[in-house]
PDB file of N, CA and C in Angstrom:
ATOM      1  N   MET W   1      41.216 -46.164  -7.870  1.00 52.00           N
ATOM      2  CA  MET W   1      40.747 -45.348  -8.980  1.00 52.00           C
ATOM      3  C   MET W   1      39.751 -46.137  -9.833  1.00 52.00           C
ATOM      4  N   LYS W   2      39.978 -47.423  -9.970  1.00 76.00           N
ATOM      5  CA  LYS W   2      39.116 -48.237 -10.808  1.00 76.00           C
ATOM      6  C   LYS W   2      37.694 -48.298 -10.244  1.00 76.00           C
ATOM      7  N   ASN W   3      37.571 -48.404  -8.925  1.00 73.00           N
ATOM      8  CA  ASN W   3      36.248 -48.472  -8.305  1.00 73.00           C
ATOM      9  C   ASN W   3      35.489 -47.163  -8.488  1.00 73.00           C
ATOM     10  N   ASN W   4      36.216 -46.048  -8.447  1.00 76.00           N
ATOM     11  CA  ASN W   4      35.584 -44.757  -8.686  1.00 76.00           C
ATOM     12  C   ASN W   4      35.009 -44.694 -10.095  1.00 76.00           C
ATOM     13  N   GLN W   5      35.728 -45.259 -11.040  1.00 81.00           N
ATOM     14  CA  GLN W   5      35.254 -45.269 -12.420  1.00 81.00           C
ATOM     15  C   GLN W   5      34.000 -46.118 -12.554  1.00 81.00           C
ATOM     16  N   VAL W   6      33.942 -47.219 -11.829  1.00 81.00           N
ATOM     17  CA  VAL W   6      32.755 -48.081 -11.870  1.00 81.00           C
ATOM     18  C   VAL W   6      31.557 -47.329 -11.311  1.00 81.00           C
ATOM     19  N   ILE W   7      31.750 -46.670 -10.177  1.00 80.00           N
ATOM     20  CA  ILE W   7      30.662 -45.923  -9.553  1.00 80.00           C
ATOM     21  C   ILE W   7      30.192 -44.803 -10.468  1.00 80.00           C
ATOM     22  N   LEU W   8      31.142 -44.064 -11.048  1.00 79.00           N
ATOM     23  CA  LEU W   8      30.756 -42.992 -11.971  1.00 79.00           C
ATOM     24  C   LEU W   8      30.048 -43.547 -13.198  1.00 79.00           C
ATOM     25  N   GLY W   9      30.492 -44.687 -13.682  1.00 83.00           N
ATOM     26  CA  GLY W   9      29.839 -45.319 -14.826  1.00 83.00           C
ATOM     27  C   GLY W   9      28.410 -45.725 -14.515  1.00 83.00           C
ATOM     28  N   VAL W  10      28.206 -46.272 -13.330  1.00 83.00           N
ATOM     29  CA  VAL W  10      26.858 -46.677 -12.922  1.00 83.00           C
ATOM     30  C   VAL W  10      25.957 -45.455 -12.803  1.00 83.00           C
ATOM     31  N   LEU W  11      26.461 -44.414 -12.157  1.00 81.00           N
ATOM     32  CA  LEU W  11      25.655 -43.200 -12.000  1.00 81.00           C
ATOM     33  C   LEU W  11      25.373 -42.535 -13.349  1.00 81.00           C
ATOM     34  N   GLY W  12      26.368 -42.520 -14.230  1.00 83.00           N
ATOM     35  CA  GLY W  12      26.165 -41.959 -15.565  1.00 83.00           C
ATOM     36  C   GLY W  12      25.159 -42.761 -16.364  1.00 83.00           C
ATOM     37  N   GLY W  13      25.238 -44.080 -16.261  1.00 84.00           N
ATOM     38  CA  GLY W  13      24.274 -44.939 -16.950  1.00 84.00           C
ATOM     39  C   GLY W  13      22.869 -44.747 -16.415  1.00 84.00           C
ATOM     40  N   LEU W  14      22.768 -44.567 -15.118  1.00 82.00           N
ATOM     41  CA  LEU W  14      21.469 -44.318 -14.505  1.00 82.00           C
ATOM     42  C   LEU W  14      20.865 -43.016 -15.019  1.00 82.00           C
ATOM     43  N   ALA W  15      21.668 -41.967 -15.064  1.00 82.00           N
ATOM     44  CA  ALA W  15      21.180 -40.671 -15.547  1.00 82.00           C
ATOM     45  C   ALA W  15      20.788 -40.749 -17.021  1.00 82.00           C
ATOM     46  N   ALA W  16      21.625 -41.386 -17.835  1.00 85.00           N
ATOM     47  CA  ALA W  16      21.329 -41.496 -19.263  1.00 85.00           C
ATOM     48  C   ALA W  16      20.073 -42.332 -19.489  1.00 85.00           C
ATOM     49  N   GLY W  17      19.937 -43.416 -18.752  1.00 82.00           N
ATOM     50  CA  GLY W  17      18.751 -44.264 -18.885  1.00 82.00           C
ATOM     51  C   GLY W  17      17.483 -43.536 -18.487  1.00 82.00           C
ATOM     52  N   ALA W  18      17.565 -42.755 -17.421  1.00 76.00           N
ATOM     53  CA  ALA W  18      16.387 -42.000 -16.982  1.00 76.00           C
ATOM     54  C   ALA W  18      15.997 -40.962 -18.037  1.00 76.00           C
ATOM     55  N   LEU W  19      16.980 -40.275 -18.581  1.00 78.00           N
ATOM     56  CA  LEU W  19      16.704 -39.265 -19.602  1.00 78.00           C
ATOM     57  C   LEU W  19      16.088 -39.900 -20.849  1.00 78.00           C
ATOM     58  N   LEU W  20      16.674 -40.978 -21.310  1.00 80.00           N
ATOM     59  CA  LEU W  20      16.136 -41.637 -22.502  1.00 80.00           C
ATOM     60  C   LEU W  20      14.755 -42.229 -22.222  1.00 80.00           C
ATOM     61  N   GLY W  21      14.550 -42.716 -21.022  1.00 72.00           N
ATOM     62  CA  GLY W  21      13.236 -43.246 -20.657  1.00 72.00           C
ATOM     63  C   GLY W  21      12.161 -42.183 -20.717  1.00 72.00           C
ATOM     64  N   ILE W  22      12.491 -41.002 -20.280  1.00 73.00           N
ATOM     65  CA  ILE W  22      11.527 -39.898 -20.319  1.00 73.00           C
ATOM     66  C   ILE W  22      11.266 -39.464 -21.759  1.00 73.00           C
ATOM     67  N   LEU W  23      12.324 -39.366 -22.545  1.00 75.00           N
ATOM     68  CA  LEU W  23      12.187 -38.873 -23.917  1.00 75.00           C
ATOM     69  C   LEU W  23      11.396 -39.831 -24.820  1.00 75.00           C
ATOM     70  N   PHE W  24      11.582 -41.113 -24.629  1.00 78.00           N
ATOM     71  CA  PHE W  24      10.974 -42.083 -25.535  1.00 78.00           C
ATOM     72  C   PHE W  24       9.872 -42.923 -24.885  1.00 78.00           C
ATOM     73  N   ALA W  25       9.338 -42.465 -23.806  1.00 70.00           N
ATOM     74  CA  ALA W  25       8.340 -43.235 -23.070  1.00 70.00           C
ATOM     75  C   ALA W  25       7.006 -43.273 -23.816  1.00 70.00           C
ATOM     76  N   PRO W  26       6.477 -44.472 -24.040  1.00 74.00           N
ATOM     77  CA  PRO W  26       5.175 -44.575 -24.683  1.00 74.00           C
ATOM     78  C   PRO W  26       4.008 -44.457 -23.695  1.00 74.00           C
ATOM     79  N   GLN W  27       4.306 -44.466 -22.393  1.00 72.00           N
ATOM     80  CA  GLN W  27       3.251 -44.414 -21.391  1.00 72.00           C
ATOM     81  C   GLN W  27       3.015 -42.977 -20.916  1.00 72.00           C
ATOM     82  N   LYS W  28       2.005 -42.871 -20.073  1.00 76.00           N
ATOM     83  CA  LYS W  28       1.724 -41.598 -19.429  1.00 76.00           C
ATOM     84  C   LYS W  28       2.892 -41.237 -18.510  1.00 76.00           C
ATOM     85  N   GLY W  29       2.978 -39.975 -18.162  1.00 73.00           N
ATOM     86  CA  GLY W  29       4.056 -39.496 -17.301  1.00 73.00           C
ATOM     87  C   GLY W  29       4.115 -40.183 -15.955  1.00 73.00           C
ATOM     88  N   SER W  30       2.950 -40.452 -15.371  1.00 79.00           N
ATOM     89  CA  SER W  30       2.943 -41.093 -14.046  1.00 79.00           C
ATOM     90  C   SER W  30       3.515 -42.509 -14.114  1.00 79.00           C
ATOM     91  N   LYS W  31       3.191 -43.238 -15.173  1.00 80.00           N
ATOM     92  CA  LYS W  31       3.735 -44.585 -15.328  1.00 80.00           C
ATOM     93  C   LYS W  31       5.236 -44.529 -15.584  1.00 80.00           C
ATOM     94  N   THR W  32       5.641 -43.568 -16.391  1.00 73.00           N
ATOM     95  CA  THR W  32       7.064 -43.418 -16.697  1.00 73.00           C
ATOM     96  C   THR W  32       7.850 -43.089 -15.431  1.00 73.00           C
ATOM     97  N   ARG W  33       7.325 -42.182 -14.616  1.00 77.00           N
ATOM     98  CA  ARG W  33       8.011 -41.828 -13.375  1.00 77.00           C
ATOM     99  C   ARG W  33       8.116 -43.028 -12.443  1.00 77.00           C
ATOM    100  N   LYS W  34       7.067 -43.832 -12.401  1.00 83.00           N
ATOM    101  CA  LYS W  34       7.084 -45.027 -11.550  1.00 83.00           C
ATOM    102  C   LYS W  34       8.134 -46.020 -12.053  1.00 83.00           C
ATOM    103  N   MET W  35       8.218 -46.181 -13.375  1.00 79.00           N
ATOM    104  CA  MET W  35       9.226 -47.080 -13.942  1.00 79.00           C
ATOM    105  C   MET W  35      10.635 -46.584 -13.642  1.00 79.00           C
ATOM    106  N   ILE W  36      10.841 -45.271 -13.772  1.00 77.00           N
ATOM    107  CA  ILE W  36      12.158 -44.704 -13.484  1.00 77.00           C
ATOM    108  C   ILE W  36      12.499 -44.898 -12.011  1.00 77.00           C
ATOM    109  N   LEU W  37      11.553 -44.694 -11.144  1.00 84.00           N
ATOM    110  CA  LEU W  37      11.770 -44.890  -9.719  1.00 84.00           C
ATOM    111  C   LEU W  37      12.158 -46.337  -9.429  1.00 84.00           C
ATOM    112  N   ASN W  38      11.451 -47.268 -10.050  1.00 86.00           N
ATOM    113  CA  ASN W  38      11.761 -48.688  -9.844  1.00 86.00           C
ATOM    114  C   ASN W  38      13.161 -49.028 -10.340  1.00 86.00           C
ATOM    115  N   LYS W  39      13.519 -48.513 -11.505  1.00 84.00           N
ATOM    116  CA  LYS W  39      14.865 -48.751 -12.046  1.00 84.00           C
ATOM    117  C   LYS W  39      15.910 -48.131 -11.134  1.00 84.00           C
ATOM    118  N   GLY W  40      15.633 -46.927 -10.655  1.00 82.00           N
ATOM    119  CA  GLY W  40      16.557 -46.265  -9.739  1.00 82.00           C
ATOM    120  C   GLY W  40      16.771 -47.086  -8.476  1.00 82.00           C
ATOM    121  N   GLU W  41      15.699 -47.672  -7.957  1.00 87.00           N
ATOM    122  CA  GLU W  41      15.822 -48.527  -6.783  1.00 87.00           C
ATOM    123  C   GLU W  41      16.638 -49.775  -7.097  1.00 87.00           C
ATOM    124  N   ASP W  42      16.437 -50.331  -8.305  1.00 86.00           N
ATOM    125  CA  ASP W  42      17.228 -51.495  -8.713  1.00 86.00           C
ATOM    126  C   ASP W  42      18.710 -51.140  -8.787  1.00 86.00           C
ATOM    127  N   TYR W  43      19.016 -50.015  -9.425  1.00 84.00           N
ATOM    128  CA  TYR W  43      20.407 -49.579  -9.537  1.00 84.00           C
ATOM    129  C   TYR W  43      20.996 -49.274  -8.168  1.00 84.00           C
ATOM    130  N   ALA W  44      20.221 -48.680  -7.296  1.00 87.00           N
ATOM    131  CA  ALA W  44      20.703 -48.382  -5.949  1.00 87.00           C
ATOM    132  C   ALA W  44      21.019 -49.677  -5.204  1.00 87.00           C
ATOM    133  N   GLY W  45      20.177 -50.681  -5.390  1.00 87.00           N
ATOM    134  CA  GLY W  45      20.425 -51.978  -4.762  1.00 87.00           C
ATOM    135  C   GLY W  45      21.703 -52.620  -5.282  1.00 87.00           C
ATOM    136  N   GLU W  46      21.909 -52.542  -6.595  1.00 86.00           N
ATOM    137  CA  GLU W  46      23.127 -53.089  -7.189  1.00 86.00           C
ATOM    138  C   GLU W  46      24.350 -52.335  -6.692  1.00 86.00           C
ATOM    139  N   LEU W  47      24.252 -51.023  -6.638  1.00 86.00           N
ATOM    140  CA  LEU W  47      25.364 -50.201  -6.173  1.00 86.00           C
ATOM    141  C   LEU W  47      25.685 -50.512  -4.713  1.00 86.00           C
ATOM    142  N   LYS W  48      24.665 -50.678  -3.892  1.00 89.00           N
ATOM    143  CA  LYS W  48      24.875 -51.019  -2.484  1.00 89.00           C
ATOM    144  C   LYS W  48      25.550 -52.375  -2.367  1.00 89.00           C
ATOM    145  N   SER W  49      25.113 -53.329  -3.180  1.00 88.00           N
ATOM    146  CA  SER W  49      25.707 -54.657  -3.161  1.00 88.00           C
ATOM    147  C   SER W  49      27.189 -54.593  -3.537  1.00 88.00           C
ATOM    148  N   LYS W  50      27.517 -53.821  -4.572  1.00 88.00           N
ATOM    149  CA  LYS W  50      28.913 -53.684  -4.991  1.00 88.00           C
ATOM    150  C   LYS W  50      29.731 -52.975  -3.916  1.00 88.00           C
ATOM    151  N   PHE W  51      29.146 -51.959  -3.298  1.00 89.00           N
ATOM    152  CA  PHE W  51      29.847 -51.250  -2.246  1.00 89.00           C
ATOM    153  C   PHE W  51      30.102 -52.172  -1.055  1.00 89.00           C
ATOM    154  N   ASP W  52      29.099 -52.962  -0.673  1.00 91.00           N
ATOM    155  CA  ASP W  52      29.266 -53.895   0.439  1.00 91.00           C
ATOM    156  C   ASP W  52      30.367 -54.914   0.140  1.00 91.00           C
ATOM    157  N   SER W  53      30.398 -55.389  -1.107  1.00 89.00           N
ATOM    158  CA  SER W  53      31.430 -56.334  -1.509  1.00 89.00           C
ATOM    159  C   SER W  53      32.810 -55.683  -1.443  1.00 89.00           C
ATOM    160  N   LEU W  54      32.910 -54.465  -1.934  1.00 90.00           N
ATOM    161  CA  LEU W  54      34.177 -53.731  -1.884  1.00 90.00           C
ATOM    162  C   LEU W  54      34.596 -53.506  -0.442  1.00 90.00           C
ATOM    163  N   TYR W  55      33.660 -53.108   0.401  1.00 92.00           N
ATOM    164  CA  TYR W  55      33.951 -52.872   1.818  1.00 92.00           C
ATOM    165  C   TYR W  55      34.459 -54.148   2.491  1.00 92.00           C
ATOM    166  N   ASP W  56      33.800 -55.269   2.227  1.00 92.00           N
ATOM    167  CA  ASP W  56      34.229 -56.544   2.807  1.00 92.00           C
ATOM    168  C   ASP W  56      35.626 -56.914   2.330  1.00 92.00           C
ATOM    169  N   ASN W  57      35.897 -56.698   1.057  1.00 92.00           N
ATOM    170  CA  ASN W  57      37.202 -57.009   0.492  1.00 92.00           C
ATOM    171  C   ASN W  57      38.292 -56.160   1.142  1.00 92.00           C
ATOM    172  N   VAL W  58      38.052 -54.863   1.262  1.00 93.00           N
ATOM    173  CA  VAL W  58      39.031 -53.965   1.877  1.00 93.00           C
ATOM    174  C   VAL W  58      39.226 -54.329   3.346  1.00 93.00           C
ATOM    175  N   THR W  59      38.144 -54.628   4.042  1.00 93.00           N
ATOM    176  CA  THR W  59      38.242 -55.005   5.453  1.00 93.00           C
ATOM    177  C   THR W  59      39.058 -56.279   5.627  1.00 93.00           C
ATOM    178  N   ASN W  60      38.816 -57.264   4.774  1.00 94.00           N
ATOM    179  CA  ASN W  60      39.579 -58.514   4.856  1.00 94.00           C
ATOM    180  C   ASN W  60      41.065 -58.275   4.591  1.00 94.00           C
ATOM    181  N   LYS W  61      41.371 -57.451   3.591  1.00 94.00           N
ATOM    182  CA  LYS W  61      42.773 -57.160   3.300  1.00 94.00           C
ATOM    183  C   LYS W  61      43.418 -56.397   4.451  1.00 94.00           C
ATOM    184  N   TYR W  62      42.705 -55.451   5.019  1.00 94.00           N
ATOM    185  CA  TYR W  62      43.217 -54.682   6.152  1.00 94.00           C
ATOM    186  C   TYR W  62      43.504 -55.610   7.332  1.00 94.00           C
ATOM    187  N   ASN W  63      42.568 -56.487   7.638  1.00 95.00           N
ATOM    188  CA  ASN W  63      42.768 -57.425   8.742  1.00 95.00           C
ATOM    189  C   ASN W  63      43.946 -58.355   8.477  1.00 95.00           C
ATOM    190  N   GLY W  64      44.123 -58.757   7.220  1.00 94.00           N
ATOM    191  CA  GLY W  64      45.264 -59.598   6.861  1.00 94.00           C
ATOM    192  C   GLY W  64      46.582 -58.874   7.049  1.00 94.00           C
ATOM    193  N   VAL W  65      46.636 -57.615   6.670  1.00 94.00           N
ATOM    194  CA  VAL W  65      47.850 -56.828   6.838  1.00 94.00           C
ATOM    195  C   VAL W  65      48.163 -56.654   8.324  1.00 94.00           C
ATOM    196  N   ILE W  66      47.152 -56.369   9.112  1.00 94.00           N
ATOM    197  CA  ILE W  66      47.347 -56.217  10.559  1.00 94.00           C
ATOM    198  C   ILE W  66      47.877 -57.519  11.162  1.00 94.00           C
ATOM    199  N   LYS W  67      47.294 -58.636  10.769  1.00 94.00           N
ATOM    200  CA  LYS W  67      47.735 -59.933  11.283  1.00 94.00           C
ATOM    201  C   LYS W  67      49.175 -60.207  10.881  1.00 94.00           C
ATOM    202  N   ASP W  68      49.516 -59.958   9.610  1.00 92.00           N
ATOM    203  CA  ASP W  68      50.887 -60.159   9.146  1.00 92.00           C
ATOM    204  C   ASP W  68      51.864 -59.265   9.899  1.00 92.00           C
ATOM    205  N   ALA W  69      51.481 -58.035  10.134  1.00 92.00           N
ATOM    206  CA  ALA W  69      52.347 -57.104  10.858  1.00 92.00           C
ATOM    207  C   ALA W  69      52.557 -57.575  12.292  1.00 92.00           C
ATOM    208  N   GLU W  70      51.501 -58.036  12.946  1.00 91.00           N
ATOM    209  CA  GLU W  70      51.631 -58.528  14.316  1.00 91.00           C
ATOM    210  C   GLU W  70      52.539 -59.753  14.374  1.00 91.00           C
ATOM    211  N   GLU W  71      52.403 -60.646  13.403  1.00 90.00           N
ATOM    212  CA  GLU W  71      53.265 -61.829  13.357  1.00 90.00           C
ATOM    213  C   GLU W  71      54.712 -61.434  13.126  1.00 90.00           C
ATOM    214  N   TYR W  72      54.936 -60.487  12.235  1.00 90.00           N
ATOM    215  CA  TYR W  72      56.291 -60.028  11.947  1.00 90.00           C
ATOM    216  C   TYR W  72      56.919 -59.411  13.190  1.00 90.00           C
ATOM    217  N   VAL W  73      56.167 -58.581  13.862  1.00 89.00           N
ATOM    218  CA  VAL W  73      56.681 -57.916  15.062  1.00 89.00           C
ATOM    219  C   VAL W  73      56.981 -58.947  16.143  1.00 89.00           C
ATOM    220  N   SER W  74      56.080 -59.919  16.336  1.00 88.00           N
ATOM    221  CA  SER W  74      56.302 -60.912  17.386  1.00 88.00           C
ATOM    222  C   SER W  74      57.517 -61.803  17.095  1.00 88.00           C
ATOM    223  N   LYS W  75      57.846 -62.035  15.830  1.00 87.00           N
ATOM    224  CA  LYS W  75      58.974 -62.854  15.475  1.00 87.00           C
ATOM    225  C   LYS W  75      60.296 -62.086  15.488  1.00 87.00           C
ATOM    226  N   ASN W  76      60.253 -60.806  15.174  1.00 83.00           N
ATOM    227  CA  ASN W  76      61.478 -60.053  14.948  1.00 83.00           C
ATOM    228  C   ASN W  76      61.815 -59.013  16.004  1.00 83.00           C
ATOM    229  N   VAL W  77      60.963 -58.812  16.951  1.00 77.00           N
ATOM    230  CA  VAL W  77      61.241 -57.821  17.976  1.00 77.00           C
ATOM    231  C   VAL W  77      61.364 -58.530  19.315  1.00 77.00           C
ATOM    232  N   GLU W  78      62.513 -58.327  19.958  1.00 67.00           N
ATOM    233  CA  GLU W  78      62.718 -58.914  21.276  1.00 67.00           C
ATOM    234  C   GLU W  78      62.288 -57.924  22.332  1.00 67.00           C
ATOM    235  N   VAL W  79      61.584 -58.424  23.307  1.00 56.00           N
ATOM    236  CA  VAL W  79      61.122 -57.553  24.391  1.00 56.00           C
ATOM    237  C   VAL W  79      61.936 -57.785  25.629  1.00 56.00           C
TER     238      VAL W  79
END
């Protein structure tokens, strides 16, 4: 649940930042759109990095559980 909140927070911050950027932009519209696009790409990169880290963490924990289960079975089950 906590990771979902982080993702929603990032997406909400991205939307709020884009809206405020448009409303208070001192540049022409084309420059503002380019800046928003660049920021969006930055946020997407950060989000991908966090997702990759989360995926690696979950994968490592899953592999650890599988290994522990195999060890438990090999020690406690007679064939």
